[in-house]
Coordinates of C-alpha atoms in Angstrom, one line a residue:
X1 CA 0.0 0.0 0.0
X2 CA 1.0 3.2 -0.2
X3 CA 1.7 5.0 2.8
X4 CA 3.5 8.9 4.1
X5 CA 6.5 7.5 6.1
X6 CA 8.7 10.0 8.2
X7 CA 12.3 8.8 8.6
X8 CA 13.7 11.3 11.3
X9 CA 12.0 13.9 13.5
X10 CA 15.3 15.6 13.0
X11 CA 14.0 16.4 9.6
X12 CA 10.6 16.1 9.8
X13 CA 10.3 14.8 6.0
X14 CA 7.8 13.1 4.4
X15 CA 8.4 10.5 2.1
X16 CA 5.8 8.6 -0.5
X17 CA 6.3 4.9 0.0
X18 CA 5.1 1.6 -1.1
X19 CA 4.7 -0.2 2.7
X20 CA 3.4 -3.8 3.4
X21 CA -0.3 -3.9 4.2
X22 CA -1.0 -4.1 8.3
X23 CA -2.6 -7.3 9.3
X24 CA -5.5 -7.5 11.5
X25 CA -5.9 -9.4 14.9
X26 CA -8.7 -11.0 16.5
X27 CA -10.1 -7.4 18.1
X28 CA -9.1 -5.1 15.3
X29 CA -10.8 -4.0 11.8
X30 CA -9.3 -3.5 8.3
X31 CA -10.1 0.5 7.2
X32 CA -9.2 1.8 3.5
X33 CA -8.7 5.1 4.9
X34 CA -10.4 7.8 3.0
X35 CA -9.2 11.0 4.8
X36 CA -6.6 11.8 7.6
X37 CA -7.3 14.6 9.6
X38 CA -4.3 17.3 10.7
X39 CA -4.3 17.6 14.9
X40 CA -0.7 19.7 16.7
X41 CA 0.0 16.8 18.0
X42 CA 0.5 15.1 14.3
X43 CA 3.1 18.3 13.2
X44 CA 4.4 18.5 17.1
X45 CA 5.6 14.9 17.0
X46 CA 6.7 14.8 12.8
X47 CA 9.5 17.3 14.2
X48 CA 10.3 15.6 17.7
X49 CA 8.8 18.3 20.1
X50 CA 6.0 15.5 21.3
X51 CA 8.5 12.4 22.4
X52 CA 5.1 11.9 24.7
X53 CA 3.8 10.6 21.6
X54 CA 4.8 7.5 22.0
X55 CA 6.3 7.3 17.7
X56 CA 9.8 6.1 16.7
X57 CA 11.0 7.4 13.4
X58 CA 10.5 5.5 10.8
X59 CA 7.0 5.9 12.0
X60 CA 3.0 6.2 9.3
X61 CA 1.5 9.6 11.6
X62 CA -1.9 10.4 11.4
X63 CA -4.4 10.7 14.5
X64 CA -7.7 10.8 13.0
X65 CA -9.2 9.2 10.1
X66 CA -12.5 8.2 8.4
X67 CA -12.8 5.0 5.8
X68 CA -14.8 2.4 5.2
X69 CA -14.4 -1.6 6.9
X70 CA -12.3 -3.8 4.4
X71 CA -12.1 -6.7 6.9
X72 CA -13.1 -8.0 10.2
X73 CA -11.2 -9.9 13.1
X74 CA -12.7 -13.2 14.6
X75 CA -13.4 -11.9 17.7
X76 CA -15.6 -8.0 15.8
X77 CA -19.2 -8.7 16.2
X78 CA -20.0 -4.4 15.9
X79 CA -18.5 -4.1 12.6
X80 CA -19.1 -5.5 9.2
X81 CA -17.7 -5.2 5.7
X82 CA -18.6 -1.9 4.1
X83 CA -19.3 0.0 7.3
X84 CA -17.9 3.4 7.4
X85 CA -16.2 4.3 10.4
X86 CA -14.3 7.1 11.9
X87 CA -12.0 7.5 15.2
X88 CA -8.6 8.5 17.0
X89 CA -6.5 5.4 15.8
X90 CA -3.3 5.5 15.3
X91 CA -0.2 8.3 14.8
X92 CA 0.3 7.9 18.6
X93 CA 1.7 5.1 20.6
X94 CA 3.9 3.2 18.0
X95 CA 0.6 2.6 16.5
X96 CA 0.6 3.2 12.8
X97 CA -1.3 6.1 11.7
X98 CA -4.1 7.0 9.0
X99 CA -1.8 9.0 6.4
X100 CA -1.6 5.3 4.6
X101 CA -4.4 3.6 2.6
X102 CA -4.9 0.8 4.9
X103 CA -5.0 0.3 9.0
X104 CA -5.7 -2.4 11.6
X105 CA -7.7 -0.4 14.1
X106 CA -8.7 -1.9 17.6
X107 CA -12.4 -2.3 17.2
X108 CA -13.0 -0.2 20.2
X109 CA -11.3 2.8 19.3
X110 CA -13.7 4.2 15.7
X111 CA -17.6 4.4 15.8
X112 CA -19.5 4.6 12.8
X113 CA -19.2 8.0 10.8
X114 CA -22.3 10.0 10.6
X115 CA -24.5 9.6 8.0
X116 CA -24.6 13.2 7.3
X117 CA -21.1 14.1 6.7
X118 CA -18.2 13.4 4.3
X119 CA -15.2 11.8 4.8
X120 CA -13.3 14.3 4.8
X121 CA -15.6 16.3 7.5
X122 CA -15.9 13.1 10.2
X123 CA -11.9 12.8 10.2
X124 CA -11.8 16.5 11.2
X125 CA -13.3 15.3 14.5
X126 CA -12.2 12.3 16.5
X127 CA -9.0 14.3 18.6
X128 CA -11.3 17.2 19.2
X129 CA -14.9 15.7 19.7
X130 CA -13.2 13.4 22.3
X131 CA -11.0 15.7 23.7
X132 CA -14.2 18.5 24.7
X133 CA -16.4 15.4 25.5
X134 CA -13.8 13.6 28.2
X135 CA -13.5 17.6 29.4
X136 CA -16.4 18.9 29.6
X137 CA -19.0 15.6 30.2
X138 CA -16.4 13.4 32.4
X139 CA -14.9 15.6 34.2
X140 CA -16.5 18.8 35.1
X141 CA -19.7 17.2 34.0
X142 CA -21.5 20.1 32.9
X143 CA -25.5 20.6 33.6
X144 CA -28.2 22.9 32.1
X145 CA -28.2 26.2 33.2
X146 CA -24.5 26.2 34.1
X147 CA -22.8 29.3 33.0
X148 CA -19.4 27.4 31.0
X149 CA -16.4 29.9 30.0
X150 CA -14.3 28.3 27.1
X151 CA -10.9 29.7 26.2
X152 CA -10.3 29.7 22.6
X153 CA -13.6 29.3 21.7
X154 CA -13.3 29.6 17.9
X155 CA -10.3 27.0 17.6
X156 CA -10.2 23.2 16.8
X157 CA -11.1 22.1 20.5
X158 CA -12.9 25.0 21.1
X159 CA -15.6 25.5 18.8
X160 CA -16.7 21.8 19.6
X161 CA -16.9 22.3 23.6
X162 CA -18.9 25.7 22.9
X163 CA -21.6 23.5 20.9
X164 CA -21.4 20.7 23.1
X165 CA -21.9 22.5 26.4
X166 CA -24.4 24.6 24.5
X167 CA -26.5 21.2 23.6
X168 CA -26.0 20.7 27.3
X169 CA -28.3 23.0 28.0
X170 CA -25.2 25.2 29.8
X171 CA -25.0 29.5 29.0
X172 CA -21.7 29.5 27.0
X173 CA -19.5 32.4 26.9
X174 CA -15.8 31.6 24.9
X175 CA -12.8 34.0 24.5
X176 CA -12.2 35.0 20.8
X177 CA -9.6 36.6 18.7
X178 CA -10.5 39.5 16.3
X179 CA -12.6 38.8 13.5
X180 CA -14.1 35.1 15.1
X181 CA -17.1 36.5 17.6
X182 CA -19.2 35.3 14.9
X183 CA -18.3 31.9 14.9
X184 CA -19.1 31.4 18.6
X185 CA -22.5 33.4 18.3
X186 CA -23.7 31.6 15.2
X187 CA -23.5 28.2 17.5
X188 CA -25.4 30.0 20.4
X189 CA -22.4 30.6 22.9
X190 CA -21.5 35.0 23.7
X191 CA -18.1 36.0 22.4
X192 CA -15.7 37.6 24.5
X193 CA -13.0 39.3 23.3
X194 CA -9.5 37.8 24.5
X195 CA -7.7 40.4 25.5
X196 CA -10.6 42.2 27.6
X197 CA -9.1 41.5 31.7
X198 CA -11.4 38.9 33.2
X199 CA -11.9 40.7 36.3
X200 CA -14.0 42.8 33.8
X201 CA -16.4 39.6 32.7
X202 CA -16.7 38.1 35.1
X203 CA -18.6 41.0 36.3
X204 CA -20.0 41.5 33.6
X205 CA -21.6 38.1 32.9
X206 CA -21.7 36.2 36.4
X207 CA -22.3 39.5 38.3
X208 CA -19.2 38.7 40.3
X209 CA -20.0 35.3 40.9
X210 CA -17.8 33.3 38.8
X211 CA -18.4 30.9 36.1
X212 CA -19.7 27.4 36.8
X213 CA -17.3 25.5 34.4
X214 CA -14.4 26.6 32.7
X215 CA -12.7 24.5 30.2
X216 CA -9.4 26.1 28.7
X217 CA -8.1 25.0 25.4
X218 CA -4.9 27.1 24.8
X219 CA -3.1 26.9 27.8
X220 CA -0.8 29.7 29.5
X221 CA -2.7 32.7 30.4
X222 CA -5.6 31.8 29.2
X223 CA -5.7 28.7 31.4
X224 CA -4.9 31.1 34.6
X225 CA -7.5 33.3 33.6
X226 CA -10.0 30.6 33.6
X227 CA -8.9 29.2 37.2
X228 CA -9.7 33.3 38.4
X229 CA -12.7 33.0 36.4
X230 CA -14.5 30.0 38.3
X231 CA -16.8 30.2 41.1
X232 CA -16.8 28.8 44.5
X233 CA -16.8 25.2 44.5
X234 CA -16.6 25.3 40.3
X235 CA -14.5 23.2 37.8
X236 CA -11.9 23.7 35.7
X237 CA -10.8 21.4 32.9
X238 CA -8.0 21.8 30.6
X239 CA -6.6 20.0 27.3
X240 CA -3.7 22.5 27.5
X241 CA -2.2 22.3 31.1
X242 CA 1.9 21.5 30.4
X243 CA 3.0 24.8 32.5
X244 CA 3.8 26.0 35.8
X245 CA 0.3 27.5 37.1
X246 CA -0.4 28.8 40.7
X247 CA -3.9 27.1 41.7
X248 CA -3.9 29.9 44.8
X249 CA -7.4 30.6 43.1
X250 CA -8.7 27.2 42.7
X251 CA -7.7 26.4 46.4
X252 CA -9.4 29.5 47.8
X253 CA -12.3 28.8 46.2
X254 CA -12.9 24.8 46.9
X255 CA -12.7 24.5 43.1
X256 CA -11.8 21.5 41.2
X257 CA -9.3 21.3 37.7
X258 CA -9.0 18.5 35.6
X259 CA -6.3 17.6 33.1
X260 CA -7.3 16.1 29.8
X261 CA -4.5 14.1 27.9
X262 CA -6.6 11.7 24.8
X263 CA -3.8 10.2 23.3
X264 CA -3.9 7.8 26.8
X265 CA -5.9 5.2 25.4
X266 CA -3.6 4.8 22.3
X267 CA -0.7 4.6 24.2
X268 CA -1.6 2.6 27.6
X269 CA -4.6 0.6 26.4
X270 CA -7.0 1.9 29.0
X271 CA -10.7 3.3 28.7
X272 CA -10.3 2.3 24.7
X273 CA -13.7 1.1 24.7
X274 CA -14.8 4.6 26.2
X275 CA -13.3 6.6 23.1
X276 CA -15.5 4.3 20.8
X277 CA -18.8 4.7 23.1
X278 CA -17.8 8.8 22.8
X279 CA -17.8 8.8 19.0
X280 CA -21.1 7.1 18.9
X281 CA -22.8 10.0 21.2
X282 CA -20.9 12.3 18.6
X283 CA -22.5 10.9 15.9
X284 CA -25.8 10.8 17.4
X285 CA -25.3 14.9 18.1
X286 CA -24.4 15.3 14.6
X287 CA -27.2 13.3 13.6
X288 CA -29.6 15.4 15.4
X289 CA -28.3 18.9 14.4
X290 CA -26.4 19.5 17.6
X291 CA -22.8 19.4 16.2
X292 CA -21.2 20.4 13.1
X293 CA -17.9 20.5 12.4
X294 CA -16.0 23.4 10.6
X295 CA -13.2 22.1 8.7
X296 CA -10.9 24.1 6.1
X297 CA -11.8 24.4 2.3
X298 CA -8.3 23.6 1.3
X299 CA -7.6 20.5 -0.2
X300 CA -4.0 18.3 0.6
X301 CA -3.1 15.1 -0.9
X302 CA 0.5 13.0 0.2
X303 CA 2.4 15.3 -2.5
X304 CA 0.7 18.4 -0.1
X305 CA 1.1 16.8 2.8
X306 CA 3.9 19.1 4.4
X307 CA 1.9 22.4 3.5
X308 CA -1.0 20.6 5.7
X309 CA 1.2 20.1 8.6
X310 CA 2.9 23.9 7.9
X311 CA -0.7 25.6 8.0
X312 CA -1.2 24.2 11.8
X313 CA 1.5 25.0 12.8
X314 CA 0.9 28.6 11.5
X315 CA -2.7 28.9 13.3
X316 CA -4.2 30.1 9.9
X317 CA -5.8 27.6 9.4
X318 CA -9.9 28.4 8.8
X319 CA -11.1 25.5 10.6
X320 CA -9.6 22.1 10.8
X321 CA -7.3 20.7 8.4
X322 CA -7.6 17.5 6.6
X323 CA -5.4 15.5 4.4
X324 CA -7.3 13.5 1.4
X325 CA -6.4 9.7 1.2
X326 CA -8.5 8.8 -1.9

């Protein structure tokens, strides 16, 4: 098969290879990947600043993907021949990843895609739908009528926690940069601007109070302004959390903050059956209008691939990116 192989994070190259097909065990499914979506993570460890990762060059990346079922294991009862399917499965955990035209994927880790999408748009969002969900649902498990503050509202995470904790039910505010307050408002949630101070908000929109949930997608600032931003006895949750933070405002308030790390499953083998239970409520809220992913009009094939990974890293990006198989 045909496959993207990197040969050094040194480099960071790509290289268009003819690879041996995987083969499949009991538990695990054939896919003829159709699209790869671009996470950080894929361009963080292609240039060896994500050893955490779990890859050793030569290494297939490629986190997310979307194809349809070539083959089944003995031991697959949920998945037949034909079935298109989507999920976190590979890239991460000397697992190989989706920018190939075949994987053996552990049955527990894709769902089926939604019905209503394209390829390309259901392998914009395994890494992000299950990084919001195992934030925002598992850990600060949200509620109607909570008042939710997301950092980085308009971003790959981001815009998926606003309409999730919107189809909670919750009063979603998220922290934009210039020219994105539309994005958040057109999926229900109030657009802050960034750079306004928090004390100033937080009055604003919580009368003092605090915010019930915070979930913080970019880290750094942002990620301390949403621990100042939470109310007594509130949650935090972040997908972002790598840097020295004082929780002084956490602690004083009796609040909680959770750390949200997805690549865990693909790299320890725990909780891989929860990722696949995930994607299925994700499909069901796509399904029913809840969720909708916004993915970048540009198109990349292998010969592109480098661009795809360059336009990441740059933050230009107009959505997510994604990297056509076939």
């Amino acid at each position: 098969m045909k496959a993207l192989v990197v040969d050094s994070f040194e480099t960071g190259a790509f290289r268009i290879a003819e690879v041996p097909q995987p083969r499949i065990g009991d538990h695990d499914v054939l896919v003829r990947v159709h699209a790869s979506g671009v996470n950080p993570i894929d361009s963080k460890i292609r240039t060896g600043k994500a050893p955490h990762g779990g890859m050793t060059a030569p290494c297939i990346l490629g986190t997310d993907m979307a194809g349809v079922v070539e083959a089944v294991g003995i031991g697959v009862s949920e998945f037949e021949v034909g079935d298109e399917v989507y999920g976190l499965a590979g890239g991460a955990g000397g697992i190989q990843g989706s920018l190939a035209e075949y994987m053996a994927v552990d049955a527990d880790l894709i769902a089926p895609k939604p019905k209503s999408l394209t390829m390309r748009e259901a392998a914009s969002l395994p890494l992000v739908s299950l990084t919001a969900y195992e934030g925002l649902a598992d850990r600060a498990q949200v509620q109607a009528g909570d008042r939710v503050l997301v950092t980085g509202g308009a971003g790959g995470v981001g815009h998926i926690v606003v309409q999730m904790a919107v189809s909670a039910g919750a009063k979603v505010f998220a922290t934009v940069s210039d020219g994105k307050a539309e994005i958040v408002r057109s999926y229900g949630a109030t657009p802050i601007d960034r750079d306004e101070p928090v004390e100033q908000y937080v009055q604003r929109y919580t009368g003092g109070v605090g915010f019930d949930v915070g979930y913080d997608t970019v880290g750094g600032k942002p990620l301390d302004d949403c621990m100042a931003a939470i109310r007594n006895y509130g949650r935090v949750a972040s997908c972002y959390g790598w840097g020295a933070h004082d929780l002084k405002a956490l602690s004083r308030r009796g609040a909680s903050y959770s750390g949200v790390f997805v690549l865990l499953p693909l790299l320890t083998r725990e909780r891989r059956g929860h990722h696949g239970w995930i994607l299925r409520e994700v499909t069901r809220m796509v399904e029913q209008g809840k969720l909708r992913p916004m993915v970048d009009e540009r198109r990349f094939t292998f010969e592109t691939a480098l661009e795809a990974h360059e336009l990441v890293e740059s933050g230009k990006a107009k959505g997510k990116i994604v990297i056509d198989v076939i």
